[in-house]
Each structure stands twice: as C-alpha cells, then as structure tokens.
Coordinates of C-alpha atoms and ligand atoms in Angstrom, one line a residue:
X1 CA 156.6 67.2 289.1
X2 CA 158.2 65.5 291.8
X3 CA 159.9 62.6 289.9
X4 CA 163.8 62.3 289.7
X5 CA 164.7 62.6 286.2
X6 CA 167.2 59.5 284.6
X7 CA 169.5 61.2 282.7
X8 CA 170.0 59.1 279.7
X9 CA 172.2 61.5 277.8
X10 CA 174.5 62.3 280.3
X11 CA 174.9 58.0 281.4
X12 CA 176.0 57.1 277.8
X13 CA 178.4 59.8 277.5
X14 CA 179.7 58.8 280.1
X15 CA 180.0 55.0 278.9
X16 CA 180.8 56.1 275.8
X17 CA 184.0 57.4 277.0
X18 CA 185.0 54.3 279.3
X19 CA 184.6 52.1 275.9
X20 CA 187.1 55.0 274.2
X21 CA 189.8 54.2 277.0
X22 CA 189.7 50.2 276.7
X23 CA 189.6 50.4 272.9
X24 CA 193.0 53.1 273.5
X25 CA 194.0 49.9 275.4
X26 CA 193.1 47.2 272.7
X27 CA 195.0 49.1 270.0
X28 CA 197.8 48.9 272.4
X29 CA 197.8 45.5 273.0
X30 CA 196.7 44.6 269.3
X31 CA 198.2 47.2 267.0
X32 CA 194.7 48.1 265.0
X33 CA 191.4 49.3 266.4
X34 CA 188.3 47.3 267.1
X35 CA 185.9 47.4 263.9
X36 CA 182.2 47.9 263.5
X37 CA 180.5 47.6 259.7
X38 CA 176.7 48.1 260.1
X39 CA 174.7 47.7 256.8
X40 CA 171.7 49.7 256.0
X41 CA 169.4 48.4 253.1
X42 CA 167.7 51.2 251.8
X43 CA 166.7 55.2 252.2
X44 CA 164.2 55.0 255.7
X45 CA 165.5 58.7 257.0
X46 CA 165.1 57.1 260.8
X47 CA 167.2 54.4 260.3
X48 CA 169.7 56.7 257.7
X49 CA 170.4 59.1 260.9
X50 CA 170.5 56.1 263.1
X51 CA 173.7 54.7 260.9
X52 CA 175.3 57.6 260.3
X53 CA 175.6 58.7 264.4
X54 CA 176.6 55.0 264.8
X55 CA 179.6 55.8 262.5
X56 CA 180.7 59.2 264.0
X57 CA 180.3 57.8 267.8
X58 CA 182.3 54.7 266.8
X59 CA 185.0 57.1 265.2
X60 CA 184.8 59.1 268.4
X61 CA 185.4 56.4 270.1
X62 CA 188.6 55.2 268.8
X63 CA 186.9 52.4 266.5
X64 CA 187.2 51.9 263.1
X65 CA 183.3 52.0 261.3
X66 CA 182.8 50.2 258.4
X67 CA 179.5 51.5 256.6
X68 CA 177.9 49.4 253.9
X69 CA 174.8 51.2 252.6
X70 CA 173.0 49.0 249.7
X71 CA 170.0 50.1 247.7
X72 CA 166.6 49.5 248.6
X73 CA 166.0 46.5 245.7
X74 CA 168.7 44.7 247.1
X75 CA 168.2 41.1 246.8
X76 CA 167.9 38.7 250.6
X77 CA 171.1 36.7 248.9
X78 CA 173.4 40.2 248.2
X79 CA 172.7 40.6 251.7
X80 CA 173.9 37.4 252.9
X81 CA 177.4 37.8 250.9
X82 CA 177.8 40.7 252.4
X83 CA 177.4 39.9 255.7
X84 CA 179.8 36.5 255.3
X85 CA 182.3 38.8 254.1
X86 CA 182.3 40.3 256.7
X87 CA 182.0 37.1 259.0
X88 CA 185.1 36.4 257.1
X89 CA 186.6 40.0 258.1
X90 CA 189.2 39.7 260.9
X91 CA 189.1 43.5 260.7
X92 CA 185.4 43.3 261.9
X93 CA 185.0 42.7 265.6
X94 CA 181.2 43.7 265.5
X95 CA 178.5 43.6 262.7
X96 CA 175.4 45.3 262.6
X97 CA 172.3 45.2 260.5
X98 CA 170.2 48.0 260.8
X99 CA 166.6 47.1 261.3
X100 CA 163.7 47.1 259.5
X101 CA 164.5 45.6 256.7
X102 CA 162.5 46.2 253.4
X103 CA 160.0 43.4 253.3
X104 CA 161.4 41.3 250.6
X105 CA 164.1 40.3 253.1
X106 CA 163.5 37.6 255.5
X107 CA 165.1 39.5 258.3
X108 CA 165.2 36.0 260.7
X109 CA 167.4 34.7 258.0
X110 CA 170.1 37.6 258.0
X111 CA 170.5 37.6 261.6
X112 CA 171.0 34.1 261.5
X113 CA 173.9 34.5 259.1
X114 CA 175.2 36.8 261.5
X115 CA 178.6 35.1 263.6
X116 CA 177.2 35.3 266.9
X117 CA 180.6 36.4 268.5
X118 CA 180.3 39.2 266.1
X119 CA 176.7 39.8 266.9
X120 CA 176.8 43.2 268.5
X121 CA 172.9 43.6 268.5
X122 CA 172.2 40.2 270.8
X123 CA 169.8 39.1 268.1
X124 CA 171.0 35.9 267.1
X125 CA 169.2 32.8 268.5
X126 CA 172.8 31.6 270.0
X127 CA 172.9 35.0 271.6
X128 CA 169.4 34.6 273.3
X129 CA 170.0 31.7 274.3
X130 CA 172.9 32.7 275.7
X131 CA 170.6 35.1 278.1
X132 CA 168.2 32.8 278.7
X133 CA 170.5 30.7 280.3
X134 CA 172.9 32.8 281.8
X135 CA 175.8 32.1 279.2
X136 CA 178.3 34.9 278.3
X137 CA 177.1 36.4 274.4
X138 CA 175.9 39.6 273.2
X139 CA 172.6 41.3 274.9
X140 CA 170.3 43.6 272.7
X141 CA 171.6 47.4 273.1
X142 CA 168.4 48.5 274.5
X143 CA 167.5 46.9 277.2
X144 CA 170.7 46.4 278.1
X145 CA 171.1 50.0 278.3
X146 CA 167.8 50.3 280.7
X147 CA 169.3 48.0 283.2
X148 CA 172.4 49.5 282.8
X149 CA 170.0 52.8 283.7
X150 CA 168.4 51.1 286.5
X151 CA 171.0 49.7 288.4
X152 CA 172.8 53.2 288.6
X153 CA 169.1 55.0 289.7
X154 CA 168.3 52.3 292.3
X155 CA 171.7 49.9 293.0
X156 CA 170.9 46.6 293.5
X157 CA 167.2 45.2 291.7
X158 CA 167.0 42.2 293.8
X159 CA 163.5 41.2 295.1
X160 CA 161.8 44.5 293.2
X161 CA 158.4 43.7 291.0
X162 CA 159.4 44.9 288.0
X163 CA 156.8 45.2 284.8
X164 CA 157.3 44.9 280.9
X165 CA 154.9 46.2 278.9
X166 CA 155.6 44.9 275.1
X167 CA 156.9 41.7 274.2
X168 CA 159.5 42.4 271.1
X169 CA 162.2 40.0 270.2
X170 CA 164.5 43.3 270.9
X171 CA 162.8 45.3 273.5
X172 CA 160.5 43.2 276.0
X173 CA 161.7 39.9 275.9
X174 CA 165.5 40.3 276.5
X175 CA 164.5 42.8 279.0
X176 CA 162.4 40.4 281.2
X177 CA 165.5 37.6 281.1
X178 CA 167.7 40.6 282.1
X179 CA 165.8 41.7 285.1
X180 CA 165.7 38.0 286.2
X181 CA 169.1 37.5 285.7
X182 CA 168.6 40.8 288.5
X183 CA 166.7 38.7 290.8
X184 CA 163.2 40.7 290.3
X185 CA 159.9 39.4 289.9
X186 CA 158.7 40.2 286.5
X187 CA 155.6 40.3 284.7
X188 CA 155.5 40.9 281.2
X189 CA 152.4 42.2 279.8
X190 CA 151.2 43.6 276.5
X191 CA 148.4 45.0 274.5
X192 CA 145.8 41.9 275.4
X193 CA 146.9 41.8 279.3
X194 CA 143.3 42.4 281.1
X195 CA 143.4 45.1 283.5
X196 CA 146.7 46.6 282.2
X197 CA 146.6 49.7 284.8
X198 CA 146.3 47.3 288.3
X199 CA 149.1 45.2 286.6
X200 CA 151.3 48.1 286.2
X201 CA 150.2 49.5 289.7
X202 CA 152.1 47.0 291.4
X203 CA 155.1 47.5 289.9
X204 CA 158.3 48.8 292.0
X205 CA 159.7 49.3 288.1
X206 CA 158.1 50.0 284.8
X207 CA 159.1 49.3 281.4
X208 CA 157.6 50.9 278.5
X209 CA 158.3 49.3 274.9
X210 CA 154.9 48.5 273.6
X211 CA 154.3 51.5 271.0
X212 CA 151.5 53.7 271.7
X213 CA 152.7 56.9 272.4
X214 CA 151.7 58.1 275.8
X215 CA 150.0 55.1 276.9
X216 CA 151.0 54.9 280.3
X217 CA 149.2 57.4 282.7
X218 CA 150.5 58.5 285.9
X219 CA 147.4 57.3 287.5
X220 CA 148.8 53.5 286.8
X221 CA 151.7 54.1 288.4
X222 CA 153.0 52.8 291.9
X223 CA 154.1 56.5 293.9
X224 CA 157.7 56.3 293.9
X225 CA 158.2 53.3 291.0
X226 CA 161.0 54.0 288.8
X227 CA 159.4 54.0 284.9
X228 CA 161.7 53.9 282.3
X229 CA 160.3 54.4 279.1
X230 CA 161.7 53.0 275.7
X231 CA 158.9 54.3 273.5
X232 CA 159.8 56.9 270.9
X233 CA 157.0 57.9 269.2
X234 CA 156.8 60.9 266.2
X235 CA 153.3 62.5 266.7
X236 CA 152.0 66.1 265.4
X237 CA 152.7 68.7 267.8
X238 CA 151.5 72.0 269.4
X239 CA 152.7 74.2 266.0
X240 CA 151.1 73.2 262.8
X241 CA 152.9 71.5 260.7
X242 CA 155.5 70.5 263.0
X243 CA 155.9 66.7 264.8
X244 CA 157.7 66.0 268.8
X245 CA 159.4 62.7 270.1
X246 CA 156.6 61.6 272.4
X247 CA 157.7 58.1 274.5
X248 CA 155.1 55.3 275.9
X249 CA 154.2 56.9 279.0
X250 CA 152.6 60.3 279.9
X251 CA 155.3 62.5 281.0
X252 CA 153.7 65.0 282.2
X253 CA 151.0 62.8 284.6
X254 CA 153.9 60.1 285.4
X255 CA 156.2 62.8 286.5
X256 CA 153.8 63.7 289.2
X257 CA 153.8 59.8 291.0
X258 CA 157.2 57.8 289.6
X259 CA 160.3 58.3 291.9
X260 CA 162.1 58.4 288.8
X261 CA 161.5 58.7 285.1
X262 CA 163.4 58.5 282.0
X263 CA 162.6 61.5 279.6
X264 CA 162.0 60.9 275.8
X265 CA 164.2 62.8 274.1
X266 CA 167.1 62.2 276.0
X267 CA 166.6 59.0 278.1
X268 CA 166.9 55.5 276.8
X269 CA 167.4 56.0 273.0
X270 CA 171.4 57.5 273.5
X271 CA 171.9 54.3 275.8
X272 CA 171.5 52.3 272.4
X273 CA 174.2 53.3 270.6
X274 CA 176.3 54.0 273.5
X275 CA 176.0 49.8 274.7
X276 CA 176.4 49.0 271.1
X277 CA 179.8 50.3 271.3
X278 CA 180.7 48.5 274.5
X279 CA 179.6 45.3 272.9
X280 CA 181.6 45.9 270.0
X281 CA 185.0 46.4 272.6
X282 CA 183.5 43.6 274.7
X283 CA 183.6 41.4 271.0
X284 CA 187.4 42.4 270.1
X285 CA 188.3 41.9 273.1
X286 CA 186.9 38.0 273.3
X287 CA 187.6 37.5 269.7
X288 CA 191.2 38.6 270.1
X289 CA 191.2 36.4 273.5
X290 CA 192.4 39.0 275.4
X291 CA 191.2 39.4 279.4
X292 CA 188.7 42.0 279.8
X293 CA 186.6 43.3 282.9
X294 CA 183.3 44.1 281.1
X295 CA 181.4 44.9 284.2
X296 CA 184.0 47.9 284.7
X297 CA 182.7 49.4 281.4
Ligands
LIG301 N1 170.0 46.5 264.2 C1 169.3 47.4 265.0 N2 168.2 48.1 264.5 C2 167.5 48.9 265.3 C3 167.9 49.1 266.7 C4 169.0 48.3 267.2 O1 169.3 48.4 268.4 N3 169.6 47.5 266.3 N4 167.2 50.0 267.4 C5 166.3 51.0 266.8 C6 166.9 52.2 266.3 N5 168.1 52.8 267.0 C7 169.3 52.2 266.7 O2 169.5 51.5 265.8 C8 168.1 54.0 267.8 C9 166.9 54.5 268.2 C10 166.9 55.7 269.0 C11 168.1 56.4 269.3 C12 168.1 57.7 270.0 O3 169.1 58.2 270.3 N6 166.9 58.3 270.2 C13 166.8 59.7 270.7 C14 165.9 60.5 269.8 C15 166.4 60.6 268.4 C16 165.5 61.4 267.5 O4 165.4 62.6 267.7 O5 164.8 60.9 266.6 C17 166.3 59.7 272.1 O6 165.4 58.9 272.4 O7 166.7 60.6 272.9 C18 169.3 55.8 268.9 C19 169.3 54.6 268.2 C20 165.6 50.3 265.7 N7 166.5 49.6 264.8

C-alpha cells in the first residue's frame, strides 16, 4: 500500500472541538446554548445509532439536543406539527430530520416545512439554491465534510479534475456545486455513464457515493489521485455469521495507486456529524445575528 491515509476520525474531532469553543463563546454572549432537536420516525437500528451519537456529540459539545423520537405509524401531518413547533422554537437553532423516512411520508414535503435558516442538513430547496449560486445557507453534512477533507489533504483544489460518482440529492449533487465553487473541473457520473473506469482514470480526485460496495478498483484510478470514498456498505464477512463496513471503492487495490484514500470505517462517515454541529453553531450564530468567522471553524 503506498497511499496516504485521510484520517477522518482524527479531522472531525478535531472540528468537533473548535465548534465546542465558539458555542462556549455564544453562551457567553447569549446566555443559553445553541439547540439541535433531530426527529427520528421509527425503529431502523442504523438511523436509531445515528440519532443517539448526534445527541451525545451535541451534549459534548456544549449544545443543548432536543430528541423527538415518534413511532413508526406516525402520520406525514404529526410530522409536520412537529417540525413547525419547532420552527416556532427560539430554543432551536438547528433541526434535523433523520432520513429515510418510512414510506408513507412524503419526505420532499417535510424538508420543505423545514425553516431554511434552521436547516442544518442543507436539504431544503432554498438551501440548494443557496449553493448553486453561491449564496450563504446550509450545505449537506457530507459532502461538505469531504471538501472540508480535501482541502486539508491537498490545500488549494483549483484547476484539479475532480470526479463524482453518484448523483444523490445529498451526496453527489451538492458535492459537484461544492468543488465548483473550488474552481475544479468536475464530472459527475453514475451507474449509466459509458466507460465508467476511463472516466474515473482521469481524475486528479475521486468521489465515491454511488452504493455498490467496492466498486471502484484501483486499476481505475489516476496514480497519485486523492479518492475519497463516502460509500458505507454492510456486507457478510470473513467469519460466518458476522457482517464489515465495506465503502465504494476497493481498499485494498486503490490503496496500492491513490496518493491518498479515505478509509471506511473511520473516513468520511465521523465528518457528518462532526459538520452537522458546526452548522448548527454556524445557524445560532446567524439567527442570533451575531458576527461569526465560519471559515475559522
Ligand atoms: N437527515 C439526515 N439523514 C441522514 C444523513 C444526514 O446527513 N442527514 N446521513 C446518513 C446517516 N448519517 C447521519 O445521519 C451518518 C452515517 C454514517 C456515520 C458514521 O460515522 N459512519 C461510520 C461507521 C458507522 C458504523 O459503524 O455503522 C464511518 O463511516 O466511519 C455517521 C452519520 C443517512 N441519513
């Protein structure tokens, strides 16, 4: 293996403390603590340990985290009232619906309902807009953290060909507007792109959030790109009986050509709760009107 390995862990603990100083900072300046709720509809055990270390890292933090777990049958309008209450909520600086939804709720609808200075997760149509054209708002946790990832591994992006391999409303296509906003040249491709490998082979950077565990071979890769891989993928391993985290690309091959790599465990996924907790300092801090430097996070 000759590949530099992108610490994802170590990154968001890193931010993770930064956002714990400013929000010292806006409880000094405010007298209470910058809020999250998150709501989780149902039992999916993913999403049940995703919401419960969103709590404990926004208590760690120095946030207050306001938890609203609703059973499975809950109807699309419970929802709803739930989530203008706590539009209404001036103890709420960030709100959070975990996703997926059970399929009798029109998801598009929720997230519209969603304040969009209170929309943590960048999912709002205001918000994307917002990226698209280069307004201030809230950009999805994700991708935000990759970039966030990228720019520490490689300093300036400007001028790099960089590739996207998925095109999800929360993954691929916020990270494509982000990497423009970068100044790179990217190409966003997907499961019908013809020759998939000799698009990815020109590629200074790599981006893997399409879904198919170890998709990506090493033999696709540019020697030297940087291939940061947002897959996470539960698949039966070596012991019987037992599962592993698997990402989009082929470690093991990938490692031998990338200049640098992102590890699944331990790469991108901590970035995503770590950048939801700056955006929920970043939203006090613009909801309260207060000046902030939110590049210094
Ligand atoms: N409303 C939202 N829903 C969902 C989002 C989101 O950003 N907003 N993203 C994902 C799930 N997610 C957070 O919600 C998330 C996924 C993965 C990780 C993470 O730390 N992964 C670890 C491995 C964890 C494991 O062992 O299973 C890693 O990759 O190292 C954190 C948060 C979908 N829903």
């Amino acid at each position: 293996m000759s590949a530099a390995i992108i610490d994802g862990k170590a990154f968001a603990e890193g931010l993770r403390a930064r956002v714990g100083t400013a929000a010292v900072g806006f409880e000094a300046k405010t007298g209470r603590k910058a809020g999250l709720a998150v709501v989780l509809v149902g039992e999916d055990p993913a999403s049940q340990v995703y919401v419960r270390n969103k709590g404990k890292q926004t208590l760690a933090a120095g946030m207050n985290s306001f938890e609203h777990k609703l059973p499975a049958d809950t109807s699309e309008a419970d929802l709803l009232a739930v989530v203008e209450q706590l539009n209404n909520d001036p103890a709420v600086d960030g709100i959070l619906v975990q996703l997926p939804l059970p399929a009798h709720i029109n998801e598009q609808k929720v997230i519209a309902t969603i304040n969009p200075d209170k929309d943590v997760d960048g999912f709002h149509v205001v918000n994307v807009g917002r990226l698209a054209t280069g307004l201030p708002g809230f950009v999805p946790c994700t991708p935000l953290g990759c970039v966030m990832l990228l720019k520490d591994r490689l300093g300036s992006l400007s001028g790099l060909d960089a590739v996207v391999i998925g095109r999800s409303n929360i993954v691929g296509k916020p990270m494509a507007q982000l990497l423009i906003a970068q100044s790179c040249t990217v190409t966003v491709a997907h499961s019908r792109t013809k020759d998939l490998a000799e698009v990815v082979r020109r590629a200074d950077i790599v981006v893997a959030a399409v879904g198919r565990p170890e998709m990506v071979k090493g033999d696709w890769l540019k020697p030297g790109a940087t291939v940061i891989d947002v897959g996470i993928n539960r698949v039966s391993g070596a012991e019987e009986g037992k599962t592993k985290l698997v990402g989009d690309v082929d470690f093991a091959s990938a490692a031998n050509v990338a200049g640098a790599i992102t590890p699944v465990p331990g790469g991108v996924g901590p970035m995503t709760i770590a950048v939801l907790l700056r955006n929920t300092i970043v939203a006090a801090h613009r909801n309260a009107g207060l000046p902030f430097d939110e590049n210094a996070l």
